[in-house]
Short mmCIF file of C-alpha atoms and ligand atoms in Angstrom, two decimals:
data_model
loop_
_atom_site.label_atom_id
_atom_site.label_comp_id
_atom_site.label_asym_id
_atom_site.label_seq_id
_atom_site.Cartn_x
_atom_site.Cartn_y
_atom_site.Cartn_z
CA MET A 1 -11.50 41.63 20.84
CA THR A 2 -7.97 41.62 20.05
CA ARG A 3 -5.88 39.18 22.05
CA THR A 4 -2.63 40.78 22.68
CA ILE A 5 0.57 39.49 24.25
CA THR A 6 1.10 41.24 27.55
CA HIS A 7 4.08 39.43 28.96
CA ALA A 8 6.91 37.32 27.54
CA ASP A 9 9.19 35.58 29.94
CA VAL A 10 12.14 33.29 29.45
CA ILE A 11 12.88 30.55 31.90
CA VAL A 12 16.20 28.61 31.93
CA THR A 13 16.01 25.54 34.20
CA SER A 14 18.12 22.44 34.62
CA PRO A 15 16.29 19.47 35.88
CA SER A 16 19.14 17.05 35.10
CA ARG A 17 20.00 19.07 31.91
CA ASN A 18 19.34 22.57 30.67
CA PHE A 19 16.24 23.72 28.99
CA VAL A 20 15.23 27.14 27.75
CA THR A 21 11.38 27.89 27.81
CA LEU A 22 9.40 30.87 26.54
CA LYS A 23 6.17 31.81 28.27
CA LEU A 24 3.74 34.09 26.59
CA THR A 25 0.75 35.55 28.49
CA THR A 26 -2.14 37.24 26.67
CA SER A 27 -4.42 40.09 27.61
CA ASP A 28 -7.23 37.47 28.50
CA GLY A 29 -5.05 35.44 30.72
CA LEU A 30 -3.97 32.57 28.30
CA VAL A 31 -0.57 31.19 28.59
CA GLY A 32 1.54 29.62 25.69
CA TRP A 33 4.76 27.67 26.15
CA GLY A 34 7.56 27.32 23.69
CA ASP A 35 10.85 25.36 23.79
CA ALA A 36 14.00 27.30 22.72
CA THR A 37 16.79 24.80 23.84
CA VAL A 38 19.97 24.57 21.79
CA ASN A 39 22.18 22.02 23.49
CA GLY A 40 25.44 23.61 24.80
CA ARG A 41 24.45 27.02 23.75
CA GLU A 42 21.43 27.65 25.91
CA LEU A 43 22.16 31.10 27.16
CA ALA A 44 22.71 32.48 23.68
CA VAL A 45 19.14 31.63 22.68
CA ALA A 46 17.87 32.92 26.11
CA SER A 47 19.59 36.31 25.46
CA TYR A 48 18.32 36.39 21.82
CA LEU A 49 14.77 36.08 23.13
CA ARG A 50 15.04 38.24 26.13
CA ASP A 51 17.20 41.04 24.67
CA HIS A 52 15.91 41.08 21.10
CA LEU A 53 12.47 39.32 20.49
CA VAL A 54 10.69 39.95 23.89
CA PRO A 55 10.64 43.79 23.49
CA ALA A 56 8.95 43.42 20.19
CA LEU A 57 6.57 40.64 21.20
CA VAL A 58 4.87 42.56 24.04
CA GLY A 59 1.86 44.33 22.52
CA ARG A 60 1.51 42.12 19.49
CA ASP A 61 -1.61 40.52 18.36
CA ALA A 62 -1.38 36.86 19.80
CA GLU A 63 -3.70 35.49 16.91
CA LYS A 64 -1.14 36.39 14.23
CA ILE A 65 1.07 33.36 14.20
CA GLU A 66 2.25 33.40 10.42
CA ASP A 67 2.67 37.27 10.39
CA THR A 68 4.78 37.00 13.63
CA TRP A 69 6.87 34.30 12.09
CA GLN A 70 7.44 36.41 8.95
CA TYR A 71 8.07 39.53 11.18
CA PHE A 72 10.87 37.84 13.05
CA TYR A 73 12.35 35.88 10.08
CA ARG A 74 12.25 38.69 7.49
CA GLY A 75 12.63 41.42 9.95
CA VAL A 76 15.91 40.33 11.43
CA TYR A 77 18.03 40.88 8.25
CA TRP A 78 20.70 38.41 9.82
CA ARG A 79 18.44 35.70 9.18
CA ARG A 80 18.68 31.82 9.61
CA GLY A 81 21.14 30.11 12.06
CA PRO A 82 20.29 27.86 14.90
CA ILE A 83 20.08 30.46 17.65
CA GLY A 84 17.76 32.82 15.75
CA MET A 85 15.55 30.14 14.34
CA ALA A 86 15.20 28.38 17.80
CA ALA A 87 14.07 31.62 19.26
CA ILE A 88 11.52 32.06 16.44
CA GLY A 89 10.66 28.42 16.97
CA ALA A 90 9.77 29.03 20.61
CA VAL A 91 7.57 32.04 19.73
CA ASP A 92 5.80 29.98 17.07
CA MET A 93 5.12 27.02 19.40
CA ALA A 94 3.79 29.29 22.12
CA LEU A 95 1.40 31.07 19.68
CA TRP A 96 0.13 27.69 18.54
CA ASP A 97 -0.43 26.66 22.14
CA ILE A 98 -2.28 29.90 22.81
CA LYS A 99 -4.49 29.52 19.67
CA GLY A 100 -5.38 25.87 20.64
CA LYS A 101 -6.30 26.90 24.13
CA ALA A 102 -8.43 29.81 22.79
CA ALA A 103 -10.25 27.45 20.45
CA GLY A 104 -10.53 24.73 23.10
CA MET A 105 -8.82 22.26 20.72
CA PRO A 106 -5.54 20.32 20.57
CA VAL A 107 -3.14 21.90 18.19
CA TYR A 108 -3.29 18.79 15.80
CA GLN A 109 -7.01 19.66 15.16
CA LEU A 110 -5.99 23.31 14.10
CA LEU A 111 -3.40 21.63 11.63
CA GLY A 112 -6.16 19.72 9.79
CA GLY A 113 -6.92 16.88 12.07
CA ALA A 114 -5.39 13.44 12.65
CA VAL A 115 -4.21 11.49 9.55
CA ARG A 116 -3.27 8.52 11.75
CA ASP A 117 -4.27 6.95 15.07
CA LYS A 118 -0.77 7.16 16.58
CA ILE A 119 2.83 7.87 15.68
CA LEU A 120 5.49 5.08 15.56
CA ALA A 121 8.36 5.91 17.89
CA TYR A 122 11.96 4.82 18.04
CA THR A 123 14.27 4.85 20.97
CA HIS A 124 17.96 4.29 21.72
CA ALA A 125 19.72 1.09 22.68
CA THR A 126 23.41 1.43 23.63
CA GLY A 127 26.04 -1.02 24.60
CA TRP A 128 29.85 -1.05 24.61
CA THR A 129 29.94 -4.74 23.36
CA LEU A 130 27.51 -6.71 21.40
CA PRO A 131 26.17 -8.66 24.36
CA GLU A 132 25.58 -5.30 26.30
CA LEU A 133 23.94 -3.83 23.23
CA LEU A 134 21.67 -6.84 22.82
CA ASP A 135 20.71 -6.56 26.47
CA SER A 136 19.88 -2.92 25.89
CA VAL A 137 17.77 -3.80 22.87
CA ALA A 138 15.90 -6.47 24.86
CA VAL A 139 15.09 -3.86 27.64
CA ARG A 140 13.66 -1.51 25.01
CA ARG A 141 11.67 -4.23 23.33
CA ALA A 142 10.24 -5.19 26.67
CA GLU A 143 9.10 -1.49 27.17
CA GLY A 144 7.09 -1.88 24.03
CA PHE A 145 9.26 -0.24 21.44
CA ARG A 146 9.03 -1.56 17.88
CA ALA A 147 11.86 0.52 16.47
CA VAL A 148 15.30 0.85 18.11
CA ARG A 149 18.51 2.78 17.18
CA VAL A 150 21.53 0.79 17.91
CA GLN A 151 24.98 2.23 18.91
CA SER A 152 27.93 0.26 20.10
CA GLY A 153 31.61 0.77 21.18
CA VAL A 154 34.41 0.50 18.58
CA PRO A 155 37.44 -1.51 19.54
CA GLY A 156 40.47 0.82 20.21
CA LEU A 157 38.29 3.86 21.11
CA ASP A 158 37.50 4.77 24.70
CA THR A 159 34.64 7.11 23.86
CA VAL A 160 32.11 6.65 21.12
CA TYR A 161 29.10 8.79 20.04
CA GLY A 162 25.78 7.19 21.46
CA VAL A 163 27.45 4.65 23.74
CA SER A 164 26.96 4.87 27.50
CA ARG A 165 29.70 3.30 29.73
CA THR A 166 27.31 3.41 32.72
CA PRO A 167 23.98 1.70 33.09
CA GLY A 168 20.97 3.71 31.96
CA GLY A 169 20.56 6.15 28.93
CA TYR A 170 23.20 7.97 27.13
CA GLU A 171 23.64 11.65 27.66
CA PRO A 172 26.23 13.27 25.50
CA ALA A 173 26.29 16.75 27.21
CA GLY A 174 28.80 16.98 30.09
CA ARG A 175 28.35 19.40 32.89
CA GLY A 176 31.47 21.44 33.58
CA ALA A 177 33.59 24.33 32.41
CA GLY A 178 34.48 23.01 29.04
CA PRO A 179 33.76 20.21 26.53
CA VAL A 180 35.04 16.74 26.97
CA GLU A 181 37.43 15.70 24.21
CA GLU A 182 36.77 12.43 22.42
CA ARG A 183 38.97 10.56 20.08
CA TRP A 184 37.79 9.16 16.68
CA ASP A 185 39.06 6.67 14.26
CA THR A 186 37.15 6.22 11.02
CA SER A 187 38.96 3.13 9.97
CA ALA A 188 38.41 1.36 13.14
CA TYR A 189 34.67 2.36 12.92
CA LEU A 190 34.29 1.05 9.35
CA ARG A 191 36.00 -2.24 10.25
CA HIS A 192 33.66 -2.76 13.17
CA ALA A 193 30.18 -1.42 12.33
CA PRO A 194 29.05 -3.60 9.45
CA GLU A 195 29.85 -6.90 11.35
CA LEU A 196 28.24 -5.43 14.48
CA LEU A 197 25.11 -4.32 12.90
CA ARG A 198 24.82 -7.71 10.98
CA SER A 199 25.14 -9.51 14.36
CA VAL A 200 22.35 -7.34 15.90
CA ARG A 201 20.05 -8.27 12.90
CA GLU A 202 20.84 -11.90 13.31
CA ALA A 203 20.21 -11.83 17.00
CA VAL A 204 16.90 -9.78 16.94
CA GLY A 205 15.24 -11.45 13.93
CA PRO A 206 13.70 -9.75 10.82
CA GLU A 207 10.87 -7.87 12.36
CA LEU A 208 12.36 -5.28 14.70
CA THR A 209 12.89 -2.07 13.13
CA LEU A 210 16.54 -1.08 13.41
CA LEU A 211 18.24 2.31 12.85
CA HIS A 212 21.85 3.54 13.19
CA ASP A 213 23.41 7.00 13.62
CA VAL A 214 26.83 7.83 12.15
CA HIS A 215 26.74 11.40 13.61
CA HIS A 216 28.42 13.25 10.78
CA ARG A 217 31.69 11.38 10.69
CA LEU A 218 32.30 10.17 7.11
CA THR A 219 33.17 11.39 3.70
CA PRO A 220 30.79 10.50 0.95
CA THR A 221 33.03 7.76 -0.35
CA GLU A 222 33.30 6.23 3.15
CA ALA A 223 29.56 6.52 3.58
CA GLY A 224 28.82 4.84 0.18
CA ARG A 225 30.99 1.99 1.30
CA LEU A 226 29.35 1.66 4.64
CA GLY A 227 25.88 1.90 3.15
CA ARG A 228 26.67 -0.87 0.54
CA SER A 229 28.08 -3.08 3.19
CA LEU A 230 24.84 -2.84 5.33
CA GLU A 231 22.21 -3.41 2.60
CA ASP A 232 21.49 -6.92 3.83
CA VAL A 233 20.98 -5.74 7.42
CA ASP A 234 17.68 -4.06 6.36
CA LEU A 235 18.14 -0.79 8.40
CA PHE A 236 15.23 1.65 8.53
CA TRP A 237 17.79 4.28 7.95
CA LEU A 238 21.54 5.26 8.19
CA GLU A 239 21.62 8.65 9.85
CA ASP A 240 23.80 11.65 9.33
CA VAL A 241 26.48 9.82 7.34
CA THR A 242 28.15 13.09 6.33
CA PRO A 243 28.18 16.67 7.81
CA ALA A 244 25.89 17.69 5.03
CA GLU A 245 26.55 21.38 4.83
CA ASN A 246 27.40 20.55 1.24
CA GLN A 247 24.11 19.07 0.11
CA THR A 248 25.42 17.98 -3.34
CA LEU A 249 27.97 15.66 -1.67
CA LEU A 250 25.15 13.25 -0.90
CA ARG A 251 24.75 12.48 -4.61
CA ALA A 252 27.98 10.42 -4.42
CA VAL A 253 26.51 8.46 -1.41
CA ARG A 254 23.38 7.71 -3.36
CA GLN A 255 25.24 6.53 -6.41
CA HIS A 256 26.88 3.72 -4.26
CA THR A 257 23.98 2.45 -1.97
CA THR A 258 20.27 2.08 -1.65
CA VAL A 259 20.50 2.05 2.10
CA PRO A 260 17.79 4.62 3.24
CA LEU A 261 19.41 7.98 4.40
CA ALA A 262 18.24 10.28 7.09
CA ILE A 263 19.69 13.70 7.84
CA GLY A 264 18.80 17.18 9.15
CA GLU A 265 18.82 17.38 12.97
CA VAL A 266 21.07 20.32 12.87
CA PHE A 267 19.37 21.96 10.00
CA ASN A 268 17.29 25.13 10.69
CA THR A 269 15.48 26.18 7.55
CA ILE A 270 14.46 24.71 4.28
CA TRP A 271 17.55 26.31 2.69
CA ASP A 272 19.67 23.68 4.42
CA ALA A 273 17.82 20.87 2.74
CA HIS A 274 16.05 21.98 -0.36
CA GLU A 275 18.51 20.24 -2.78
CA LEU A 276 18.60 17.08 -0.51
CA ILE A 277 14.78 16.92 -0.88
CA SER A 278 14.17 17.98 -4.51
CA GLU A 279 16.94 15.75 -5.86
CA ARG A 280 15.73 12.99 -3.45
CA LEU A 281 19.31 12.48 -2.06
CA ILE A 282 17.69 11.52 1.22
CA ASP A 283 14.69 9.51 2.44
CA TYR A 284 13.98 11.20 5.78
CA ILE A 285 14.38 14.86 6.96
CA ARG A 286 15.12 15.05 10.63
CA MET A 287 14.57 18.64 11.64
CA ALA A 288 13.13 19.23 15.13
CA VAL A 289 10.23 21.74 15.55
CA VAL A 290 12.28 24.05 17.76
CA HIS A 291 15.36 24.26 15.49
CA ALA A 292 13.34 24.56 12.39
CA GLY A 293 11.65 27.92 13.44
CA GLY A 294 8.60 26.11 14.87
CA ILE A 295 5.52 24.34 13.61
CA SER A 296 4.85 27.03 10.95
CA HIS A 297 8.10 26.48 9.18
CA LEU A 298 8.57 22.73 9.63
CA ARG A 299 5.03 22.30 8.20
CA LYS A 300 6.25 23.97 5.01
CA VAL A 301 9.44 21.86 4.90
CA LEU A 302 7.29 18.76 5.21
CA ALA A 303 4.88 19.87 2.51
CA PHE A 304 7.75 20.46 0.20
CA ALA A 305 9.33 16.97 1.03
CA GLU A 306 5.79 15.40 0.40
CA VAL A 307 6.14 16.28 -3.25
CA TYR A 308 9.27 14.39 -3.56
CA GLN A 309 8.18 11.39 -1.40
CA VAL A 310 10.63 12.32 1.28
CA LYS A 311 9.30 11.56 4.84
CA GLY A 312 9.60 13.60 8.01
CA ALA A 313 11.30 11.80 11.00
CA PRO A 314 11.76 14.54 13.72
CA HIS A 315 14.58 14.72 16.00
CA GLY A 316 13.62 13.90 19.59
CA PRO A 317 16.64 13.70 21.81
CA SER A 318 16.62 14.46 25.56
CA ASP A 319 18.09 17.88 24.79
CA VAL A 320 14.84 19.34 23.35
CA SER A 321 12.25 19.87 25.99
CA PRO A 322 8.82 18.00 26.39
CA ILE A 323 7.22 21.18 24.93
CA ASN A 324 9.10 20.47 21.57
CA MET A 325 8.12 16.75 21.88
CA ALA A 326 4.33 17.75 22.16
CA ALA A 327 4.59 20.13 19.28
CA SER A 328 6.30 17.41 17.12
CA LEU A 329 3.48 15.00 18.06
CA HIS A 330 0.68 17.51 17.12
CA LEU A 331 2.45 18.00 13.81
CA GLY A 332 3.24 14.39 13.36
CA LEU A 333 -0.44 13.38 13.87
CA ALA A 334 -1.70 15.75 11.42
CA THR A 335 0.97 15.24 8.59
CA THR A 336 0.75 12.48 6.15
CA ASN A 337 4.44 12.15 5.40
CA ILE A 338 5.57 11.82 8.98
CA ALA A 339 7.23 8.24 9.21
CA ILE A 340 8.67 8.01 12.79
CA GLN A 341 9.28 10.08 15.82
CA GLU A 342 12.44 9.75 17.74
CA HIS A 343 11.80 9.39 21.54
CA MET A 344 15.04 9.21 23.50
CA GLY A 345 13.25 9.75 26.77
CA TYR A 346 13.87 11.93 29.83
CA ASP A 347 15.33 11.76 33.28
CA PRO A 348 12.49 11.67 35.76
CA LEU A 349 13.45 15.04 37.16
CA VAL A 350 12.29 16.71 33.85
CA PHE A 351 8.72 15.80 34.67
CA GLU A 352 8.94 17.67 37.88
CA VAL A 353 9.07 20.83 35.69
CA PHE A 354 7.25 19.75 32.56
CA HIS A 355 3.75 18.14 32.98
CA VAL A 356 3.02 16.47 29.75
CA GLY A 357 -0.31 15.16 28.47
CA TYR A 358 1.19 13.19 25.57
CA GLN A 359 1.23 9.39 25.83
CA LEU A 360 3.65 6.61 24.86
CA ALA A 361 2.09 3.10 24.88
CA ASP A 362 3.07 -0.02 23.03
CA GLY A 363 5.77 1.67 20.96
CA TYR A 364 3.51 4.49 19.64
CA LEU A 365 3.01 8.20 20.72
CA HIS A 366 -0.07 10.26 20.80
CA PRO A 367 -0.06 14.14 21.65
CA GLY A 368 -3.27 13.87 23.80
CA GLU A 369 -6.55 15.81 23.62
CA ALA A 370 -5.84 18.74 25.89
CA PRO A 371 -6.23 22.17 24.32
CA GLY A 372 -3.13 23.58 22.85
CA LEU A 373 0.17 21.76 23.05
CA GLY A 374 -0.96 19.92 26.23
CA VAL A 375 2.23 20.69 28.39
CA ASP A 376 2.34 22.74 31.52
CA VAL A 377 5.47 24.18 33.10
CA ASP A 378 5.79 24.26 36.99
CA GLU A 379 7.65 27.56 37.35
CA LYS A 380 8.29 26.94 41.09
CA ALA A 381 9.86 23.62 40.35
CA ALA A 382 11.92 25.07 37.55
CA ALA A 383 13.25 27.64 39.96
CA HIS A 384 14.82 24.89 42.01
CA PHE A 385 16.96 23.83 39.13
CA PRO A 386 19.14 26.78 38.10
CA TYR A 387 21.18 26.65 34.95
CA ARG A 388 24.41 24.83 35.08
CA GLN A 389 27.18 25.18 32.42
CA ALA A 390 27.23 22.18 30.09
CA TYR A 391 28.76 21.37 26.78
CA LEU A 392 28.50 18.73 24.06
CA PRO A 393 31.93 16.95 23.45
CA VAL A 394 34.26 17.78 20.73
CA ALA A 395 36.12 15.03 18.73
CA ARG A 396 39.68 14.67 17.40
CA THR A 397 41.25 12.08 15.28
CA LEU A 398 44.01 9.91 16.60
CA ASP A 399 46.70 12.41 15.42
CA GLY A 400 44.94 15.18 17.30
CA THR A 401 43.10 16.98 14.32
CA MET A 402 39.77 18.41 15.03
CA LYS A 403 36.87 16.35 13.72
CA ASP A 404 33.08 16.65 13.49
CA TRP A 405 31.48 15.30 16.67
C1 CS2 B 501 21.38 12.45 18.13
C2 CS2 B 501 21.38 13.43 19.15
O1 CS2 B 501 19.25 11.91 18.62
C3 CS2 B 501 20.07 11.80 17.78
O2 CS2 B 501 19.92 11.42 16.64
O3 CS2 B 501 22.12 12.79 17.05
O4 CS2 B 501 21.44 12.79 20.42
C4 CS2 B 501 22.49 14.57 19.14
O5 CS2 B 501 23.60 14.08 19.40
C5 CS2 B 501 22.11 15.65 20.28
O6 CS2 B 501 20.79 16.10 20.11
C6 CS2 B 501 23.06 16.66 20.30
O7 CS2 B 501 22.61 17.70 21.10
MG1 MG B 502 21.32 12.00 15.23
#
């Protein structure tokens, strides 16, 4: 019997923030879910799916995951890019979900089975000042987390990436008609960050795993200097030190520091990272399942990285949906060179729409044993939260020049 795709529906919902979801239904009544969310550009992916992929999906053989991936990647001519790859990523996730449900197995079993019992998670701590940041770290530790990303305010700046001015989690996307403008001062950051991170390490002791995200703000020279000044802090990694479109620039950073480097949350194919990996200019590759064209492509990126002892550490912010998180956990459980999974967490409203089977306990994640990806979407609940316009901020330096956010 051929299992064909009979319906492909795109759902845009906003339970506290926007998510784009693809629903595929097969001729024998199976349903597969995929995440297609690109923060701040949600409707572009929704249109790419609805207007361009859905017409070609209906009637296709639902069993042919790899062929469908190749069909949409090679068949588009204008290939790569975040919007197209997220759309392919959603199709790919939904087809793996269907294959798992048809087999009665969780997707990690189809990927070769578990190579570990559970996946180490890291979460975020945020504080405008050192005492606030340490309080936030203490809360995260009390929740069971063993690895925490620490971000703090910078004296002289009113807004800083990763830092919340209100209690609770940090959410960069602002709802409204246009992006918020933030100010950035690299000198102020470089004066403050080393001392701040050293103080955190002294306060928390040697065992807690600490990470820090620079969010694409530095030149290679500045990044080398920062890395060198942080070597005694024992960071698990320093993330996104440069914008990294120019992969070869990371060579300069490597010449100056042995601090572990992580990069890649905005990459979408192996072609964004092949030199970084094959020259071992990074230690961790951060692509998310959705933005890297799905499980099928990220699996290949990770296999390539394994050859060079580069590890995977998938992006897991609040702006990719729980469907992506589940896919990431299935891949993570079955892939030897996955080191850690980001788990920023979600607003409780998100779980009114997305019912998840994955578990977080004692600082570790597990995808669960339900067939497929193990996430269900409540379409009625989703309809209660219509799309709302939202943007990520933009950044300018103190003289008003546009800067990478
Ligand atoms: C961040 C993200 O999780 C991270 O490491 O860099 O929060 C990033 O800012 C957002 O995903 C942007 O949409
Ligand atoms: Mg990041």
